[in-house]
Every structure is written in structure tokens, then in C-alpha cells.
XYZ file of C-alpha atoms in Angstrom:
574
model
C 50.770 154.206 86.607
C 49.866 152.976 83.119
C 49.670 149.329 82.133
C 52.739 149.722 79.890
C 54.806 150.994 82.809
C 53.689 148.037 84.890
C 54.675 145.698 82.100
C 58.155 147.240 81.881
C 58.802 146.967 85.626
C 62.073 145.180 86.483
C 61.690 141.629 87.755
C 64.315 139.964 89.918
C 65.122 136.269 89.650
C 65.196 134.679 93.091
C 66.921 131.343 93.599
C 65.274 129.059 96.124
C 68.431 126.921 96.294
C 71.380 128.937 94.971
C 73.860 126.223 96.032
C 72.046 122.871 95.702
C 75.199 120.744 95.358
C 76.812 122.173 98.474
C 73.528 121.771 100.383
C 73.218 118.154 99.223
C 76.780 117.242 100.258
C 76.483 118.936 103.652
C 73.211 117.098 104.276
C 74.833 113.755 103.343
C 77.779 114.385 105.688
C 75.416 115.456 108.469
C 73.318 112.281 108.099
C 76.408 110.083 107.990
C 77.810 111.701 111.153
C 74.421 111.336 112.874
C 74.327 107.613 112.038
C 77.688 107.256 113.815
C 76.570 109.456 116.757
C 79.490 111.761 115.952
C 79.558 115.339 117.247
C 80.523 116.567 113.767
C 76.843 116.311 112.805
C 76.214 119.572 114.689
C 78.985 121.398 112.824
C 77.560 120.257 109.462
C 74.031 121.219 110.578
C 75.094 124.775 111.492
C 76.991 125.181 108.230
C 74.012 123.898 106.243
C 71.691 126.346 107.985
C 73.990 129.273 107.169
C 74.315 128.177 103.547
C 70.534 128.015 103.056
C 70.214 131.634 104.215
C 72.778 132.916 101.712
C 70.951 134.175 98.562
C 73.804 134.049 96.015
C 75.553 131.108 94.317
C 79.053 130.174 95.460
C 81.524 128.692 92.967
C 84.066 127.099 95.332
C 84.174 125.788 98.849
C 86.750 128.433 99.769
C 84.191 131.151 99.090
C 82.047 129.692 101.883
C 84.524 131.101 104.433
C 82.549 134.355 104.325
C 79.575 132.533 105.878
C 79.008 131.900 109.545
C 79.855 128.436 110.961
C 82.144 127.596 108.011
C 85.715 126.662 108.887
C 88.677 125.742 106.734
C 88.027 122.011 107.166
C 84.453 122.122 105.831
C 85.526 124.373 102.967
C 88.341 121.956 102.097
C 85.887 119.033 102.102
C 83.588 120.934 99.736
C 86.465 121.757 97.368
C 87.551 118.101 97.249
C 83.998 116.943 96.630
C 83.618 119.592 93.933
C 86.821 118.435 92.228
C 85.522 114.851 92.194
C 82.237 116.071 90.754
C 84.048 117.929 87.960
C 86.000 114.786 87.077
C 82.818 112.707 86.908
C 80.862 115.355 84.951
C 83.419 117.045 82.678
C 80.823 118.273 80.193
C 78.577 120.071 82.674
C 78.526 123.830 82.943
C 79.402 124.307 86.600
C 77.839 127.765 86.853
C 74.488 126.330 85.760
C 74.814 123.187 87.877
C 75.605 125.024 91.109
C 72.398 127.083 90.822
C 70.134 124.730 88.931
C 66.948 125.242 90.949
C 65.653 128.844 90.547
C 62.341 129.609 92.251
C 59.397 130.892 90.209
C 57.919 134.304 90.982
C 54.587 133.175 89.674
C 53.147 130.789 92.293
C 50.611 129.482 89.816
C 53.378 127.915 87.728
C 55.032 126.100 90.640
C 52.482 123.276 91.009
C 52.650 122.645 87.250
C 56.392 122.122 87.456
C 56.113 119.700 90.389
C 53.425 117.529 88.825
C 55.766 115.042 87.088
C 57.386 114.236 90.473
C 54.144 112.605 91.663
C 54.863 109.637 89.363
C 57.950 108.576 91.312
C 56.153 106.338 93.884
C 55.248 103.933 91.071
C 58.878 102.795 91.009
C 58.489 101.156 94.440
C 55.372 99.210 93.508
C 57.377 95.968 93.466
C 57.308 94.208 96.821
C 60.641 94.423 98.649
C 61.692 91.254 100.461
C 65.214 91.175 101.948
C 67.521 88.234 101.407
C 67.549 85.694 104.205
C 70.223 86.343 106.836
C 71.152 89.641 105.215
C 71.608 92.745 107.364
C 68.220 94.192 106.322
C 66.520 90.906 107.175
C 68.230 90.800 110.584
C 67.177 94.339 111.524
C 63.533 93.751 110.592
C 63.373 90.447 112.517
C 65.109 91.906 115.590
C 62.786 94.943 115.723
C 59.730 92.728 115.267
C 60.763 90.387 118.080
C 61.434 93.344 120.384
C 58.027 94.798 119.512
C 56.338 91.539 120.501
C 58.319 91.254 123.737
C 58.256 94.879 124.930
C 55.067 96.087 123.259
C 54.497 99.293 121.286
C 56.278 101.399 120.170
C 59.089 98.799 120.206
C 61.944 101.319 119.975
C 65.600 100.315 120.247
C 68.872 102.244 120.338
C 71.630 101.599 117.816
C 73.709 99.440 120.197
C 70.669 97.424 121.301
C 69.555 96.840 117.727
C 73.046 95.822 116.535
C 73.412 93.230 119.292
C 69.870 91.907 118.796
C 70.238 91.668 114.984
C 73.676 90.002 114.888
C 72.389 86.410 115.533
C 70.138 86.675 112.465
C 72.827 87.997 110.104
C 75.837 86.493 108.307
C 77.389 89.947 107.955
C 78.928 91.710 110.949
C 76.773 94.564 112.236
C 79.819 96.171 113.885
C 82.908 95.698 111.693
C 83.242 97.124 108.162
C 83.745 94.646 105.364
C 87.272 94.027 104.015
C 88.416 96.885 101.741
C 85.252 98.814 102.583
C 83.943 101.461 104.954
C 80.512 99.829 105.279
C 79.235 97.225 107.723
C 75.891 95.452 107.865
C 74.520 98.425 109.830
C 74.834 100.605 106.712
C 71.590 99.143 105.339
C 69.507 101.028 107.941
C 69.360 104.070 105.667
C 67.860 101.928 102.906
C 65.161 100.610 105.273
C 64.343 104.144 106.426
C 64.041 105.344 102.816
C 61.705 102.439 102.032
C 59.579 103.514 105.032
C 60.002 100.131 106.713
C 61.933 101.484 109.715
C 61.316 104.728 111.564
C 64.293 106.690 112.928
C 63.693 109.496 115.407
C 65.180 111.262 118.410
C 68.738 112.159 119.331
C 70.401 109.770 119.937
C 68.439 107.868 117.317
C 65.848 105.286 118.313
C 64.580 102.808 115.736
C 61.182 101.132 115.387
C 59.092 99.452 112.680
C 56.504 101.281 110.645
C 53.179 99.637 109.827
C 54.507 98.412 106.472
C 57.667 97.223 108.224
C 55.598 95.195 110.715
C 53.620 93.601 107.872
C 56.825 92.603 106.080
C 58.569 91.354 109.238
C 55.611 89.089 110.070
C 56.049 87.327 106.717
C 59.771 86.642 107.194
C 60.862 83.281 108.667
C 63.095 83.501 111.717
C 66.475 81.942 110.887
C 69.031 82.382 113.658
C 72.628 81.128 113.978
C 71.679 77.620 115.089
C 69.398 77.028 112.126
C 71.410 79.021 109.588
C 72.443 75.910 107.639
C 68.797 74.976 107.002
C 67.328 77.921 105.165
C 63.705 77.500 104.035
C 62.697 78.699 100.594
C 60.424 81.681 99.940
C 58.593 82.094 96.694
C 59.182 85.824 96.199
C 62.980 86.331 96.616
C 65.593 84.447 94.604
C 66.134 80.863 95.742
C 69.035 80.315 98.099
C 71.067 77.139 98.264
C 71.117 75.560 101.698
C 74.879 75.055 101.697
C 76.872 78.265 102.274
C 79.810 77.229 100.067
C 77.544 76.256 97.181
C 75.638 79.497 97.609
C 78.844 81.508 97.228
C 79.980 79.590 94.151
C 76.603 79.615 92.392
C 77.121 82.294 89.752
C 73.604 82.067 88.340
C 71.897 83.078 91.582
C 71.967 86.866 91.285
C 69.835 89.619 92.743
C 69.597 93.375 92.516
C 69.935 93.704 96.305
C 73.416 94.953 97.354
C 73.162 92.771 100.437
C 73.588 89.678 98.229
C 76.905 90.966 96.949
C 77.981 91.752 100.492
C 77.238 88.209 101.654
C 79.516 86.762 98.955
C 82.456 88.756 100.261
C 82.136 87.729 103.897
C 82.892 84.265 105.294
C 80.244 82.756 107.536
C 81.589 83.244 111.079
C 79.900 80.091 112.423
C 80.546 77.821 109.454
C 81.451 74.260 110.458
C 83.211 73.845 107.122
C 86.749 74.569 106.075
C 87.055 78.186 104.817
C 86.829 78.565 101.066
C 89.976 80.024 99.481
C 88.898 82.557 96.795
C 90.140 81.970 93.288
C 93.200 83.946 92.342
C 94.631 84.101 95.869
C 97.802 82.419 96.978
C 97.728 78.991 98.511
C 97.906 78.995 102.291
C 100.086 76.538 104.121
C 98.379 73.575 105.730
C 99.267 74.655 109.272
C 97.860 78.129 108.751
C 94.723 76.757 107.089
C 94.219 74.378 110.019
C 94.537 77.296 112.413
C 91.957 79.293 110.469
C 89.623 76.301 110.404
C 89.791 75.779 114.142
C 89.249 79.463 114.796
C 86.257 79.675 112.468
C 84.820 76.489 113.967
C 84.951 77.746 117.514
C 84.139 81.309 116.399
C 86.020 82.555 119.442
C 87.117 85.695 117.622
C 83.506 86.556 116.902
C 82.227 85.982 120.417
C 84.850 88.039 122.281
C 83.187 91.318 123.267
C 84.539 93.590 125.995
C 81.871 96.088 127.155
C 83.128 99.519 128.289
C 84.809 99.410 131.695
C 85.010 95.607 131.839
C 88.720 95.278 130.998
C 92.154 96.380 132.134
C 94.946 97.760 129.946
C 98.337 96.092 130.489
C 101.733 97.029 129.053
C 103.618 94.039 127.622
C 107.432 94.149 127.789
C 109.476 91.779 125.660
C 111.799 89.471 127.578
C 114.832 90.721 125.622
C 114.295 94.246 127.008
C 115.248 93.152 130.527
C 118.449 91.283 129.683
C 120.412 93.707 131.873
C 118.228 93.138 134.910
C 114.777 94.324 135.924
C 115.650 98.045 136.147
C 113.219 98.940 133.359
C 110.404 96.955 134.989
C 111.007 98.530 138.396
C 111.096 102.023 136.904
C 107.799 101.452 135.070
C 106.138 99.992 138.159
C 107.319 103.008 140.141
C 105.343 105.137 137.691
C 102.202 103.116 138.524
C 102.187 101.178 135.235
C 100.554 97.744 135.163
C 102.830 95.506 133.074
C 103.801 91.947 132.264
C 107.004 90.504 130.830
C 106.465 87.960 128.081
C 107.957 86.893 124.763
C 106.886 89.086 121.835
C 107.556 87.694 118.354
C 107.884 91.226 116.966
C 108.389 94.576 118.686
C 109.556 95.376 122.208
C 106.403 96.862 123.763
C 102.702 96.306 123.156
C 99.445 96.717 125.057
C 96.632 94.233 125.740
C 93.157 94.607 127.225
C 92.182 91.752 129.539
C 88.727 91.046 130.936
C 87.758 89.189 134.113
C 87.644 85.867 132.233
C 91.307 86.203 131.212
C 90.607 86.852 127.514
C 93.049 89.251 125.860
C 92.768 91.581 122.866
C 95.805 93.409 121.536
C 95.486 97.197 121.271
C 96.542 98.627 117.863
C 99.954 99.964 118.965
C 103.411 98.372 118.904
C 106.778 99.912 119.778
C 110.275 98.933 118.680
C 112.930 100.432 120.966
C 116.385 101.116 119.512
C 119.391 102.614 121.223
C 121.659 104.359 118.736
C 124.362 101.678 119.005
C 121.763 98.921 118.453
C 120.300 100.885 115.526
C 123.719 101.010 113.873
C 124.217 97.258 114.354
C 120.763 96.418 112.983
C 121.409 98.498 109.851
C 124.686 96.701 109.186
C 123.378 93.160 109.709
C 120.034 93.682 107.916
C 117.747 93.403 110.968
C 116.620 97.002 110.503
C 114.591 96.393 107.321
C 113.509 92.893 108.349
C 112.045 94.098 111.662
C 110.173 96.936 109.990
C 108.751 94.516 107.431
C 107.452 92.160 110.139
C 105.984 95.059 112.116
C 104.056 96.166 109.045
C 102.702 92.643 108.581
C 101.770 92.012 112.229
C 98.217 93.383 111.939
C 98.635 96.422 114.220
C 98.073 99.700 112.345
C 100.150 102.032 114.547
C 103.833 101.078 114.478
C 106.195 103.238 116.527
C 109.977 103.485 116.568
C 111.544 104.706 119.810
C 115.106 105.949 119.218
C 117.024 106.311 122.488
C 120.308 108.133 122.951
C 122.681 107.340 125.784
C 125.380 109.994 125.758
C 127.991 111.143 123.286
C 129.678 107.999 122.001
C 131.256 106.670 118.842
C 129.064 104.293 116.851
C 129.845 101.878 114.033
C 128.025 104.254 111.670
C 128.028 108.086 111.562
C 125.354 109.767 113.672
C 124.008 111.525 110.565
C 123.429 108.125 108.935
C 121.504 106.906 111.985
C 119.319 110.006 112.097
C 118.673 109.697 108.367
C 117.566 106.064 108.866
C 115.156 107.195 111.594
C 113.804 109.942 109.333
C 113.265 107.438 106.510
C 111.367 105.234 108.948
C 109.071 108.149 109.753
C 108.442 109.645 106.310
C 108.830 106.649 103.978
C 107.667 103.734 106.114
C 105.016 105.891 107.875
C 106.073 104.880 111.398
C 105.679 107.207 114.346
C 109.207 108.039 115.563
C 109.912 109.214 119.115
C 113.355 110.405 120.240
C 114.367 110.125 123.905
C 117.544 111.361 125.587
C 118.009 108.399 127.955
C 116.285 105.391 129.511
C 114.550 107.515 132.159
C 112.850 109.546 129.454
C 111.874 106.299 127.704
C 110.240 105.013 130.894
C 108.353 108.291 131.361
C 107.099 108.164 127.772
C 105.888 104.549 128.015
C 104.164 105.183 131.352
C 102.412 108.283 130.025
C 101.398 106.545 126.808
C 99.925 103.651 128.813
C 97.806 106.028 130.885
C 96.584 107.865 127.788
C 95.431 104.790 125.879
C 93.895 103.319 129.053
C 91.747 106.424 129.359
C 90.956 106.558 125.628
C 89.821 102.923 125.420
C 88.039 102.709 128.778
C 84.704 103.846 127.287
C 84.999 101.759 124.097
C 83.437 98.419 123.221
C 86.205 96.044 122.112
C 85.392 93.294 119.614
C 87.492 90.239 118.789
C 88.358 89.977 115.114
C 90.545 87.850 112.853
C 93.662 89.494 111.476
C 92.588 89.224 107.831
C 89.229 90.891 108.574
C 90.418 93.882 110.614
C 88.674 97.112 109.536
C 90.373 100.498 109.394
C 91.158 101.697 112.903
C 89.513 104.940 114.029
C 89.883 106.053 117.648
C 86.613 108.010 117.340
C 84.553 104.822 116.831
C 82.549 103.514 119.761
C 83.340 99.898 118.800
C 86.975 98.945 118.121
C 87.899 95.642 116.429
C 91.100 94.025 117.696
C 93.019 90.772 117.212
C 93.867 88.388 120.034
C 97.375 88.230 121.476
C 97.588 84.536 120.577
C 96.911 85.192 116.882
C 99.382 88.112 116.910
C 102.201 85.902 118.213
C 101.316 83.029 115.868
C 101.400 85.098 112.703
C 104.367 87.361 113.572
C 107.107 84.809 114.193
C 110.183 84.542 112.014
C 109.702 80.800 111.469
C 106.131 80.912 110.217
C 105.395 79.768 106.665
C 105.441 82.725 104.287
C 103.479 83.010 101.084
C 105.237 83.435 97.736
C 104.433 87.131 97.733
C 105.852 87.670 101.222
C 109.048 85.801 100.399
C 109.360 87.832 97.203
C 109.161 91.035 99.259
C 111.768 89.763 101.726
C 114.026 89.012 98.767
C 113.644 92.454 97.227
C 114.315 94.469 100.385
C 117.791 92.924 100.610
C 118.840 95.193 97.736
C 120.424 98.476 98.763
C 118.009 101.425 98.542
C 114.921 99.246 98.020
C 112.518 99.986 100.883
C 109.506 97.948 101.910
C 107.194 100.472 100.261
C 109.033 100.129 96.924
C 109.006 96.335 97.228
C 105.231 96.409 97.793
C 104.830 98.554 94.665
C 106.811 96.049 92.582
C 104.914 93.070 94.001
C 101.655 94.866 93.287
C 102.578 94.834 89.573
C 104.406 91.450 89.519
C 103.128 89.208 92.362
C 105.853 86.523 92.107
C 109.425 86.233 90.789
C 108.290 84.121 87.829
C 105.990 86.883 86.526
C 108.796 89.449 86.842
C 111.358 87.237 85.102
C 108.869 86.516 82.312
C 108.302 90.256 81.847
C 112.052 90.814 81.565
C 112.391 87.969 79.052
C 109.520 89.226 76.901
C 111.286 92.414 75.953
C 111.595 94.309 79.184
C 114.905 96.100 79.661
C 116.676 97.483 82.708
C 114.138 100.312 83.006
C 111.070 98.079 83.155
C 110.340 98.986 86.777
C 111.523 102.606 86.677
C 108.087 104.200 86.170
C 106.118 102.209 88.783
C 104.555 104.705 91.247
C 105.333 104.323 94.948
C 103.202 105.409 97.912
C 100.719 108.237 98.258
C 103.010 110.732 96.536
C 103.294 108.452 93.462
C 107.057 108.805 93.243
C 108.804 106.568 90.738
C 111.015 103.633 91.645
C 113.709 105.017 89.357
C 116.198 103.530 86.874
C 118.909 102.690 89.440
C 116.754 100.318 91.509
C 115.128 98.968 88.342
C 118.577 98.063 87.021
C 119.529 96.404 90.314
C 116.411 94.202 90.247
C 117.038 93.380 86.581
C 120.584 92.215 87.332
C 119.439 90.221 90.375
C 117.091 88.029 88.311
C 118.866 88.014 84.942
C 122.618 87.888 85.614
C 124.650 85.216 87.339
C 127.290 87.768 88.397
C 126.138 91.062 89.913
C 127.994 94.255 89.122
């Protein structure tokens, strides 16, 4: 074969990573699931392995269905992530981006292309020192102390490390921050990337690297008892000894994200009165005193129920047994452990109680309505008021149990009652259960009690204040719950409401204005004065018509907008 023929031989372009974005996202999801010890890490790992073997670029997540170990859920996640990527990078050519890393046939050229990447370590030449009593600081100190006590290699599991690090940290290592999915534990990935902490094994075990040991030896040990007397270090930014002054000092800034996290979280062991952030509504003196006493004793922070150390008990409201103890006897006959006590909102709830008598309220509450009672509550206004208080009680799963008791005539048509129940399910996002009679209600409550007892038996339950509750996820190993005492204190009808809450209660009195629509209006105009001012400054009857409501972003509409306009601008309503 001549040299010209060799020169004209076809060359194929091989892509080492034909789908780098999909590979990157699957790897991120796999790592995140592994950090939570979730079984979904194995599904992402199998899908990632199949994707790496596929030699051609894929343009959508749906196309990945042709690959092994790809299901509709993973493909849907990829399509959503891809849509977000397109929105953030509208100018990028997606065909080029999805296959950006072609491999070189000539091996001699590969090292030349990788040479500039050797300059990246220079970026980390600056010495990293974590902020005192930050989550990173707490993890390094806890691992170092364990290394000294137990000897090399000084490995700890996730649960052991979280419990050991919590006394050295102002941020909770278990509960996510308000309006966030991240807790103090989220900083472990940063420490692993900085090669200060080593993570290995399955389940993961954590230990300090040599550089991590050197850094941990230089850090002062500041635990909870000495947290108000923080010594100064020359390298990191100076911290003010007083926690309130430290939060209000705007000039003390740092590039570390842990500093920003600390400003958002109240010190759980602070002996001072909690600081009310600027721009929030004023809290009544009784409620502020309650918060102060709770933060002083830090009881909510210290309540921890290890798995298997508690008992699940069904609470029955006293008003549910006004016709005798037939309901209680029927539930006890089913083997249900229950107690009858006064509930400020709802008819049934569940608590977990440990051997010391401490109680944490499980995140479920049930309101039971017979059809005749449902009709009466709609006519006298209790229907909307009860749903509003259930939404504000701090329990994420609100359930409505609608019970029939034979073919009877009610004060409202049956179709109207069923429509009200459907609105409760689809508009207010309650779970609605229909039962044919009281016997079916008893069977449902007994079965539900057994199910949640089994589900929560292997969980670690943590006490938490109502205003700091994270998003509830039954898959989590640690569940944050409020105490029964706080639930009853904050759910009563006679408690002092804020201006925003009273504004919502005012709005829902209008016909057709649901709690969800009232929340949308209050989100735009937080008090009646701001709404009246907006009407006076040129707003007409349709001022509120285009405000989006709920996840579907439906509009409030001109009819309700006109009704609100007349309520606050006319002395005589039409």
C-alpha cells in the first residue's frame, strides 16, 4: 500500500465522554445519595456505568431509556436538569456541549492538552482555617479528639461523628437550616475535597488525613460551655465574643459559606433573649417570653429519642368521646395504645414517648367530620377556620376523615359536601379519607397507628422548635419533631396572632377566597394598610386579579379581586 493511500485512509473520531453532562449529574446524584446512606445510590451507580459504555451522544434524558438500568424516573430527572441547564445557558450550542470532550487518536497529543490542568493546585495555596464553632471546625475537632482517644486510624461513622461534633458547633449537624436543604453536615464534602478528611468504605467511615491532623492540632477547642468566650486567632477573620454583636456586625465578612450559615441560625444555648430579625413582624410579649425560656433551657435541642427507645401513642380529643367511650373501647379492642386529652386543633394525633416521659408529636394530624357536622361547619364558618389552624399548627401532613352514617337529609346538598371535601384535597392539599361508618373509621385509625409505629421504630427522633422544623422526609434516618406542649400552646384559638395571620383570617371570610388564595395575597401585601395604600394609589378592582396562586400558578381572578376591593374601600358591600 502506497504512502498516499495510507494518508487517505478514513479516520474515525472517538469520544471518550460522549455524554459528559449526563455523567456529571448522575455522579452528583450518586454522591448525594451515598452521603445520606440512601439505597438510590446503587441505582444511580448502575445507570452511570451503563452510560459510560454507550459510545454515542444522547440529546435528551428520554433517549437514555434504550440503555440498561435506566428507568423513567432517572430519565425524567435528567430531562428536568437539562431544561434548567438550557435556561441558565441559553447561548450554548447543546449538541456541542453534550459531547464536548472528544478523545484524541494521537496519544502523543494527549499529554500536551492536559498540561494546563497542572496549574490548578496553585489556587489552594492559601491556608484554609475554618471559622470557630462552624460545622467544618466541629468535624475537624471531633475527629482529632477521637483519634487521640481511640488511636489510629481514628475512623468514625456518620452518626458517631455528628453526635461528637454537635457540642463544638453552633449549627445543627442533623436538621437542615430554615428554607434550605442543607445542614451543618453538608460541609463534609468540602473537607473531603480539600483533602483534610478521608471518606472510605460503605457505609462511609471518616478519618483525618495528615494535613487534616496538622490543621486540627492548631485549632482551639471551644465547646458549648465556653462558646461565649471565643479566643482570637490571627489567620481567620476576627470574631466578636458576643453572639448578638457578631450577627449584627456587617463589616465582619468572610468567603467561607459557613459564616453565612451561622448568621441565619440562632444559637441554641444562648442565655440571651432571641434577636428578632429586621423586617419581621413583632412577636407578642407572651410568645417572646416562651421562646426565651425554651432557648434558655434548650430542652428542644437536647431531646433525642434513639431508635427503639420510645412508644407511639394515639391521642384522641376529648370532644370525640362526647357520646360515651365507644370509640375508645373499639380502638383498644384493635390493640391500639391511646390516650384521651384536649387537642387545641384536630381530633386525632400521634406522639412518641420515651421512658423519661418526654413526648414528641409525629407529623400527622386528623380532623374527623361526619357529613352532618361537615354541613354545619360550612354554614357557621368553622370549616375554613379549622383548616387554617391545621395548616399553621406545624405538622406537615394534615388529613381530613369524612365519615358517612347512612342515607340522611343534611342542611346542605350531598353534592356540595363532596365538593367541599374535594376542594380540601386538591386546593388545600390535605389527605382526604372517606369511611362508610364509625367501625370503618376505627379500623382505619388502628391500622394507621400500626403503620407509623413500624415506620418510626427505627428512626432517631430529634426535638425541634416549630419555627425551625425542616422539610419532613420519611426516608431520613433522623426526623425532627416538635413537642406536644409547644403544639398545644401555638395552636389555640385564643393565642395572640400576628398582623399577617389576622389579615389572612379576615380574608378567608369572603366567599370563594380559600386559604391558599389568602396566602398569595398576603405574600404580595403583608398587612391591610399596604393593600389599602395600593388601592388608593391608583389600583382598581382588578389589582389582585393576576396574582398567581399555588403550584399551578392559577390567577386569583377579577371576581375575588373586586370583593376584596369593596371590603376595604366601601362602607356598604354590594
